[in-house]
mmCIF file of C-alpha atoms in Angstrom:
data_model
loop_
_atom_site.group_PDB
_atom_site.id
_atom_site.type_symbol
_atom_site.label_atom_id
_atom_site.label_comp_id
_atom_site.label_asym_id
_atom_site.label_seq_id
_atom_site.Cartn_x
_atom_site.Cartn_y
_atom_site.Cartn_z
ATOM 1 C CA UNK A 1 55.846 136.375 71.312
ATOM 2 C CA UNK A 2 57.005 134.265 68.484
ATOM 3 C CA UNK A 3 56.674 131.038 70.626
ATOM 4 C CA UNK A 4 53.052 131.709 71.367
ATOM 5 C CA UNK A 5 52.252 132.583 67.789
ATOM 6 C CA UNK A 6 53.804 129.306 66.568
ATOM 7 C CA UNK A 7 51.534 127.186 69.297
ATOM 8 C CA UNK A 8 48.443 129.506 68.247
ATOM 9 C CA UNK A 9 48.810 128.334 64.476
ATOM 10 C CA UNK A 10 49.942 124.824 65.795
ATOM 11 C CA UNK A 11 46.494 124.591 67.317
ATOM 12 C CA UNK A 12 44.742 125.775 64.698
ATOM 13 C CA UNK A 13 46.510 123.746 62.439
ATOM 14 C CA UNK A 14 45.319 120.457 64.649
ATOM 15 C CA UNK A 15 41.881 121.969 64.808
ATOM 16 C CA UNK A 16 41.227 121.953 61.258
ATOM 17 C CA UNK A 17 42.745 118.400 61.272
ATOM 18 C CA UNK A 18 40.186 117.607 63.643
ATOM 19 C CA UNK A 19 37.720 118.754 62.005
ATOM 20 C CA UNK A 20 38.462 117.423 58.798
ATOM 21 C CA UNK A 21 38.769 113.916 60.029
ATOM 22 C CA UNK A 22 35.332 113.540 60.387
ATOM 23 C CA UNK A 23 34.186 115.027 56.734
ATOM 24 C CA UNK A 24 37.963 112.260 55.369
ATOM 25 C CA UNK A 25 35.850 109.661 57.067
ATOM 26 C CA UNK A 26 32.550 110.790 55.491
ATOM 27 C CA UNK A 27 34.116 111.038 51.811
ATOM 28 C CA UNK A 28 35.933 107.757 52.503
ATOM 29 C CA UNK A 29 32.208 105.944 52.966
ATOM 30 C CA UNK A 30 30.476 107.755 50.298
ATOM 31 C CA UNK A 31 33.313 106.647 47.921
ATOM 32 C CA UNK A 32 34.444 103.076 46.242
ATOM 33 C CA UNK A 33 37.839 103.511 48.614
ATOM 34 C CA UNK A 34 38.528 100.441 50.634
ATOM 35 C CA UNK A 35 36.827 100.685 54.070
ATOM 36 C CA UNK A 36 40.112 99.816 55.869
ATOM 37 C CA UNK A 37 41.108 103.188 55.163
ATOM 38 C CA UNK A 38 37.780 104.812 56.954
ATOM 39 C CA UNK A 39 38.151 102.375 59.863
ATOM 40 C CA UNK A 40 41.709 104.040 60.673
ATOM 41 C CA UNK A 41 40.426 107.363 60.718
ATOM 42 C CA UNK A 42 37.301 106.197 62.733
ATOM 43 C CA UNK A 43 39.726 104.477 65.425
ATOM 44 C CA UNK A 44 42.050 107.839 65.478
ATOM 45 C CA UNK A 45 38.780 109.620 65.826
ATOM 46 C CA UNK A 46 37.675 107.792 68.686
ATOM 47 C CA UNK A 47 41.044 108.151 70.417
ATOM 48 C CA UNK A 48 40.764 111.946 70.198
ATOM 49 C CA UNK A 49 36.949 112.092 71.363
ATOM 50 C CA UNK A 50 37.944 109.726 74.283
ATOM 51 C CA UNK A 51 35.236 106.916 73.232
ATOM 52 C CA UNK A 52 36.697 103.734 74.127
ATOM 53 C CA UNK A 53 33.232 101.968 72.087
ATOM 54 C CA UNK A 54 34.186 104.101 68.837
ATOM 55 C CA UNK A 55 37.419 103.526 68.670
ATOM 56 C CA UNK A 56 37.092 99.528 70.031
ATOM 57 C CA UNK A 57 34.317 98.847 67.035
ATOM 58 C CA UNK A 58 36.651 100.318 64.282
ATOM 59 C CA UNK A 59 39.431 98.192 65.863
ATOM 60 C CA UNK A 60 37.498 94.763 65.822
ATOM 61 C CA UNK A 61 36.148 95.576 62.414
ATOM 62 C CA UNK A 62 39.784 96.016 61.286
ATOM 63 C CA UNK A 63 41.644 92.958 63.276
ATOM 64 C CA UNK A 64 38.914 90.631 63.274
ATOM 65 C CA UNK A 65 36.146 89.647 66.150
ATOM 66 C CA UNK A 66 37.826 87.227 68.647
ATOM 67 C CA UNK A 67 37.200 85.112 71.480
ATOM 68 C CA UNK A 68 34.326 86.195 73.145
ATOM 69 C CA UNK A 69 33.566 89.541 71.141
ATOM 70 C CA UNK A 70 30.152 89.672 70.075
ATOM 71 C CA UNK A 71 29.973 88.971 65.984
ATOM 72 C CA UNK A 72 27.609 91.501 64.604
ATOM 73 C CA UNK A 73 24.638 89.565 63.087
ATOM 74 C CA UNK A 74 25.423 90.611 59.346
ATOM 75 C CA UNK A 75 28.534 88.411 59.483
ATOM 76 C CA UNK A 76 26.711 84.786 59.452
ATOM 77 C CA UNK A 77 25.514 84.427 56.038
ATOM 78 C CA UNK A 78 24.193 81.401 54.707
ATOM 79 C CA UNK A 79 26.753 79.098 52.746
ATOM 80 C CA UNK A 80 26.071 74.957 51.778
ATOM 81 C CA UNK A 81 28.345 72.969 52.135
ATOM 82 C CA UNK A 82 29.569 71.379 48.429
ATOM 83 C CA UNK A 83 32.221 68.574 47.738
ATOM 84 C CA UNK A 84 34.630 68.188 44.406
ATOM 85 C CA UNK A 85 34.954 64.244 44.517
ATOM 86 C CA UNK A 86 36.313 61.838 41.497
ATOM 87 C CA UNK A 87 33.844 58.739 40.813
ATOM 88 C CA UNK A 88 35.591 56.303 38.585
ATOM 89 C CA UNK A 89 36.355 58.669 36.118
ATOM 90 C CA UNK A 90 33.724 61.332 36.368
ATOM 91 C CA UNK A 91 35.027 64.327 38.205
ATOM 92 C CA UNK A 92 32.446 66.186 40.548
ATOM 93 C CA UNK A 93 32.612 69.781 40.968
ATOM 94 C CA UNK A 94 30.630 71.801 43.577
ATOM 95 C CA UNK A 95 27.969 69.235 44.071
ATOM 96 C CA UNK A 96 26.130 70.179 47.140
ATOM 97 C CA UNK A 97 26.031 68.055 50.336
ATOM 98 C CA UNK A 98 23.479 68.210 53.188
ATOM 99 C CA UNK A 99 24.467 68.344 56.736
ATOM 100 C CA UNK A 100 22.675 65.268 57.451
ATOM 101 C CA UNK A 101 25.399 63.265 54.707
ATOM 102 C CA UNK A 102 28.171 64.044 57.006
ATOM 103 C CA UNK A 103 29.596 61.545 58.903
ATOM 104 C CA UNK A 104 28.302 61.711 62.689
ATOM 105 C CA UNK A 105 31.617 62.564 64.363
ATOM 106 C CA UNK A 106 30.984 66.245 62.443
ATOM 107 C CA UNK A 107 27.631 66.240 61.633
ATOM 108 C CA UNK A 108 26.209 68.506 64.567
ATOM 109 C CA UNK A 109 29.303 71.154 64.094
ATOM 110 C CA UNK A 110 29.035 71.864 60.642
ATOM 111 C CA UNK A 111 25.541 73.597 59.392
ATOM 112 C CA UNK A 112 24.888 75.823 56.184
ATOM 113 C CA UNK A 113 26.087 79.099 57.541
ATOM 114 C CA UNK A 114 29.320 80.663 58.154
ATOM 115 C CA UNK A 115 30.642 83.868 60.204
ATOM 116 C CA UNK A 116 33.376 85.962 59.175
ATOM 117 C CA UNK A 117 35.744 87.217 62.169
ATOM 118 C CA UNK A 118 38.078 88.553 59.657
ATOM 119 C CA UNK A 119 39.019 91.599 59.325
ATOM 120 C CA UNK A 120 36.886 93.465 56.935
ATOM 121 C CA UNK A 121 40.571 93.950 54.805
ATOM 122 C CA UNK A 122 40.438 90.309 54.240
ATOM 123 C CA UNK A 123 36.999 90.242 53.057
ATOM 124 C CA UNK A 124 37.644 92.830 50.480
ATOM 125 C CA UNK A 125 40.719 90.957 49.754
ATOM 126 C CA UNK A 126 38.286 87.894 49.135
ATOM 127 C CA UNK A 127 36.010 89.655 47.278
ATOM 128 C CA UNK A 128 38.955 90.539 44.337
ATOM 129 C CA UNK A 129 40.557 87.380 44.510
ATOM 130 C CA UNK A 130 37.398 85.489 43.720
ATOM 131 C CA UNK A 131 36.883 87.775 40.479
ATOM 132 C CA UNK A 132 39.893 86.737 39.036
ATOM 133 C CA UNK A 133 40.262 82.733 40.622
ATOM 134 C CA UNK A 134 39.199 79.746 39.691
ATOM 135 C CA UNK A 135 35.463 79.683 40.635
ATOM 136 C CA UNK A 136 34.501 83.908 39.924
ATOM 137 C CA UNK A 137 31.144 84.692 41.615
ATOM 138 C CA UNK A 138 32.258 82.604 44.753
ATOM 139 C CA UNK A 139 34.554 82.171 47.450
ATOM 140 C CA UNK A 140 35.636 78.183 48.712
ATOM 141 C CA UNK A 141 36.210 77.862 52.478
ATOM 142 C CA UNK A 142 37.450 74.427 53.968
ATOM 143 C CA UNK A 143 35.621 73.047 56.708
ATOM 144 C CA UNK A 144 37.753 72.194 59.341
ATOM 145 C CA UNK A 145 39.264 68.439 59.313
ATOM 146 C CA UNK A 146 38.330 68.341 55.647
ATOM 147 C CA UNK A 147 40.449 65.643 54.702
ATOM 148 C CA UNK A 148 39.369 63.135 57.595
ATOM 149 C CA UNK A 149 35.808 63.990 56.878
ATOM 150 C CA UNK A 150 36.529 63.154 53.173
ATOM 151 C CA UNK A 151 38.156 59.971 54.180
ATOM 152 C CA UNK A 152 34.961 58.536 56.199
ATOM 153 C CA UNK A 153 32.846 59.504 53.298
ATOM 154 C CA UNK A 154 34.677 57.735 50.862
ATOM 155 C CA UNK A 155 34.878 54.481 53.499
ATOM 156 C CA UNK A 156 31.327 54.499 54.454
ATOM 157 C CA UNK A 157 30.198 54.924 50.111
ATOM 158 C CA UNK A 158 31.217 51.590 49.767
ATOM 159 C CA UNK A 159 32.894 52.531 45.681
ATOM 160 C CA UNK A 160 37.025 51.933 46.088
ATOM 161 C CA UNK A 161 36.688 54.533 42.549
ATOM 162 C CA UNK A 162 35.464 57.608 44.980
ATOM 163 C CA UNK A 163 38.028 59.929 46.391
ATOM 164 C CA UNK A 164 36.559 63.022 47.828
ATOM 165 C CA UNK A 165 38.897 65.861 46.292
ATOM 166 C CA UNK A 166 37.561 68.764 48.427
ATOM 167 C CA UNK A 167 34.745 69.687 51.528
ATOM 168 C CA UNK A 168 34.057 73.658 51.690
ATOM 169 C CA UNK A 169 31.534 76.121 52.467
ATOM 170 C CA UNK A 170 30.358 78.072 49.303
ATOM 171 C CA UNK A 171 29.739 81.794 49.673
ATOM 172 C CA UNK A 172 28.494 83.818 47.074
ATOM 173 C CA UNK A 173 30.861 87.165 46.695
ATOM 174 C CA UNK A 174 27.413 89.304 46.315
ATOM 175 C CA UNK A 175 27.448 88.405 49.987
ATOM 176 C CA UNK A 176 30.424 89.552 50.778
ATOM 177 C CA UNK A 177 29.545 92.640 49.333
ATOM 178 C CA UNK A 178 26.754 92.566 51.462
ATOM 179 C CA UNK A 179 29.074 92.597 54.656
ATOM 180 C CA UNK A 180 30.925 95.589 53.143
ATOM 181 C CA UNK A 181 27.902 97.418 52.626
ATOM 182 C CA UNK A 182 27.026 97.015 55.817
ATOM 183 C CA UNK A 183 29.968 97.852 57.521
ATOM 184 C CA UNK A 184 30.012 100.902 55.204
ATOM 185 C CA UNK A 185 26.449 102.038 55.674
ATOM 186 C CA UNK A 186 27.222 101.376 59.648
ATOM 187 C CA UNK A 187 30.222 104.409 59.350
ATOM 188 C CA UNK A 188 27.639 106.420 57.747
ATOM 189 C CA UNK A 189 24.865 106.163 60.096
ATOM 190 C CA UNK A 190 28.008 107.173 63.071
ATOM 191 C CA UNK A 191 29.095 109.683 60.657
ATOM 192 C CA UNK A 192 25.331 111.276 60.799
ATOM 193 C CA UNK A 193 24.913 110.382 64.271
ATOM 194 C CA UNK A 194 28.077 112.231 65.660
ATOM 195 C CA UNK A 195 26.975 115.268 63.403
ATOM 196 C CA UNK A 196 23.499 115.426 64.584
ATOM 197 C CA UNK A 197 24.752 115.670 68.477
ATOM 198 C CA UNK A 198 28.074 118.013 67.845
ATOM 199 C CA UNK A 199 27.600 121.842 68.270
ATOM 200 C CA UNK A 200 28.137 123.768 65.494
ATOM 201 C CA UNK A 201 31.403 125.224 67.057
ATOM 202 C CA UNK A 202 32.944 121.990 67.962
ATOM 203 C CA UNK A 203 35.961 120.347 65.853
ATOM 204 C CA UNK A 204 36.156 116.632 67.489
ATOM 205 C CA UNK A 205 32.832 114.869 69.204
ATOM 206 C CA UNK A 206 32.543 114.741 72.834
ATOM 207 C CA UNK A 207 33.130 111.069 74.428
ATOM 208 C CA UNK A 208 29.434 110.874 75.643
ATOM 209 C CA UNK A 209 28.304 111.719 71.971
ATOM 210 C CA UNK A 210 30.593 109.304 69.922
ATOM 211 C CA UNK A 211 30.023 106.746 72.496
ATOM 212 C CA UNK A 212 25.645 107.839 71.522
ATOM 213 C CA UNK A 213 26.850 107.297 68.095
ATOM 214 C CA UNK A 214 27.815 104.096 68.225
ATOM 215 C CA UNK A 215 24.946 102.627 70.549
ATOM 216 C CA UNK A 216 22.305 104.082 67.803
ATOM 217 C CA UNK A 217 24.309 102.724 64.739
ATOM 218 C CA UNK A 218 26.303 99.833 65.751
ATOM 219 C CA UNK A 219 24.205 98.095 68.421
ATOM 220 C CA UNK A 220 20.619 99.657 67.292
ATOM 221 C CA UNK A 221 19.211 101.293 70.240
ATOM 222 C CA UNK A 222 17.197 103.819 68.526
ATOM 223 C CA UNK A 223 16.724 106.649 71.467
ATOM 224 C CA UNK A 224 18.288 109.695 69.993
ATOM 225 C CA UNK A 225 19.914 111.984 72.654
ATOM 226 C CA UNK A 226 19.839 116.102 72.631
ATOM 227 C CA UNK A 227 22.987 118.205 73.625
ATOM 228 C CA UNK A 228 22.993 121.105 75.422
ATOM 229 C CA UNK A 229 26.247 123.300 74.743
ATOM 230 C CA UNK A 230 27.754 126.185 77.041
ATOM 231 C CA UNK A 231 28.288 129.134 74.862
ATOM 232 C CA UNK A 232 31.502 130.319 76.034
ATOM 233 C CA UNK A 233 34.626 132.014 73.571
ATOM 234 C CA UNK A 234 36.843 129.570 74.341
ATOM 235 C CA UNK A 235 36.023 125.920 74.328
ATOM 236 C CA UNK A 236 32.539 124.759 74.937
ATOM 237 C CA UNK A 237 32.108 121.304 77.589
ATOM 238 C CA UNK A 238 28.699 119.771 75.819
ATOM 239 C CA UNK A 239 26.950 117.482 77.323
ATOM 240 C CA UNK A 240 24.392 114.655 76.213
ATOM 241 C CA UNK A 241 21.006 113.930 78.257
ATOM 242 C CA UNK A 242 18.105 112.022 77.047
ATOM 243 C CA UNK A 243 15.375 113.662 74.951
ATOM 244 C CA UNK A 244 12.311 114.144 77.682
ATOM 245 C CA UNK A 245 9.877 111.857 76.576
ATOM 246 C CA UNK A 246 6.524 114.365 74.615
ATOM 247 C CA UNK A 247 3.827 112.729 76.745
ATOM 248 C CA UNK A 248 0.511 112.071 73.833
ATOM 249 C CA UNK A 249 -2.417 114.991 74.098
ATOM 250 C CA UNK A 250 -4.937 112.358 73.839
ATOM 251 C CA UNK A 251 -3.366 110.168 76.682
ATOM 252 C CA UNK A 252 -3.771 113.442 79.078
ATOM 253 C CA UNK A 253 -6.932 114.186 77.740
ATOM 254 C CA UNK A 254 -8.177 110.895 79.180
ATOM 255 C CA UNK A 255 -6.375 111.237 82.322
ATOM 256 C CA UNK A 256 -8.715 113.995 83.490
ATOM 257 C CA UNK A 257 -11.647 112.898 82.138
ATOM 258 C CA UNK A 258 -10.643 109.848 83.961
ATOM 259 C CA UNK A 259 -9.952 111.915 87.078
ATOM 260 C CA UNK A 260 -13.496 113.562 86.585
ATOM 261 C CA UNK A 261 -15.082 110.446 86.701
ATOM 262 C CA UNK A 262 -13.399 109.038 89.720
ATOM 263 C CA UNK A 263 -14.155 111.811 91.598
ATOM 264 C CA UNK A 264 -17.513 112.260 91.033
ATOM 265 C CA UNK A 265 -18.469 108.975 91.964
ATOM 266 C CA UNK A 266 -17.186 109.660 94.878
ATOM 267 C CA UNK A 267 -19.049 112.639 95.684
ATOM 268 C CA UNK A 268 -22.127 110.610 94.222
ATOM 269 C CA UNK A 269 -20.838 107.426 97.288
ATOM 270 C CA UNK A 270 -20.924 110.114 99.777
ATOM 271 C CA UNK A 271 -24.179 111.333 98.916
ATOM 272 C CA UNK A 272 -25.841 108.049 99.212
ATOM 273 C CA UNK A 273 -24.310 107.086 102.191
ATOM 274 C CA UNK A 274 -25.213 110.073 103.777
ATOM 275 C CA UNK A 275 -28.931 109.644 102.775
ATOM 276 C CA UNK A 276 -28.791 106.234 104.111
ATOM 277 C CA UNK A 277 -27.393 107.233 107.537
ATOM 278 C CA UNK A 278 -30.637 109.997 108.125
ATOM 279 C CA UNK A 279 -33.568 107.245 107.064
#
């Protein structure tokens, strides 16, 4: 008797954990706490529900977007390209360089945009350490081969006093808030989403309802869903089926007058023909 009452309070005790994951994850966005810690709870989350596309979004959001993933647009944000260069002895700092001034080997890699794969840890991280660095209000990001690049630019100015000091991409950390924000408003909308589509009773979202969750709010496919739930003492199975599509009064109201006319042109074809066949 006492072994059963310890797993009955063991299971509740894991129920209300359930159920208080989702409302952690829901304080977690509507606070200033660093996503990181929401994107945890989201991937724990999806591991209980049994959504493999909950739990791998929170994942790639928190290790980064690699090889072939698919980089959500908000990610590429625009950023020019500037250079910190010493003429003779004027030092230039942040001086911004078109695409087309690049030397040729580069020029048709290197555009004004860049996307972050990183983990949305490191942008945060990025986002403090440009508020107390050298250049607050922005964040510096080498292009790749920086220092050859530098090297042809100097050769091909013709000046033996230039000496490129720096290439980089210049982001503005109001952008980078802007990725935050839109990861965080993203947990929000599957916050919402998984609450709209649980029953009432139910501690932890079904798979097919997280996985609904994440199509509307991650990958924008706007067709909400409607779940029907067996109402049962124990456990509930709930399942997820398409809303049926409310077909428009006025688009069946012209069906059958439609339908009238059609048909009585026929009778009126008859008629005639009929007529036609006595003369």
């Amino acid at each position: 008797m006492t072994d059963r009452v310890t797993r009955d309070e063991t299971g509740a005790q894991m129920a209300r954990h359930d159920a208080g994951l989702l409302a952690e994850i829901e304080t977690d966005v509507l606070s200033d706490r660093p996503l990181a810690d929401a994107l945890r709870k989201c991937v724990v989350l999806g591991g209980k529900a049994g959504s493999v596309e909950l739990r791998d979004w929170a994942t790639r959001e928190l290790r980064g977007y690699r090889g072939e993933d698919d980089v959500p647009s908000y990610r590429t944000v625009a950023a020019p390209v500037c250079v910190d260069a010493l003429i003779g002895n004027t030092q230039v700092t942040g001086q911004r360089l078109s695409p087309r001034e690049l030397p040729e080997f580069c020029r048709d890699d290197i555009d004004e945009e860049f996307t972050f794969r990183d983990g949305i840890g490191q942008i945060e991280a990025l986002i403090t350490s440009s508020e107390s660095g050298a250049h607050p209000g922005s964040v510096h990001l080498s292009l790749p081969m920086a220092i050859d690049i530098g090297r042809v630019i100097d050769s091909n100015s013709g000046s033996p006093f230039q000496r490129t000091l720096s290439l980089y991409w210049s982001v503005s950390t109001a952008t980078l808030r802007g990725i935050v924000d839109q990861v965080r408003t993203t947990l929000a909308e599957l916050v919402a989403e998984m609450r709209a589509g649980m029953p009432n009773d139910a501690d932890v979202p079904s798979a097919a309802v997280a996985n609904q969750a994440v199509n509307v709010a991650v990958h924008g496919n706007k067709a909400r869903v409607t779940v029907t739930s067996a109402q049962t003492a124990g456990e509930g199975d709930a399942t997820v089926e398409p809303a049926a599509p409310v077909e428009s009064p006025f688009w069946t109201h012209s069906r059958r007058i439609g339908a009238f006319v059609v048909g009585l042109a026929g009778i009126i074809t008859m008629v005639l023909t009929y007529l036609l066949w006595l003369r």
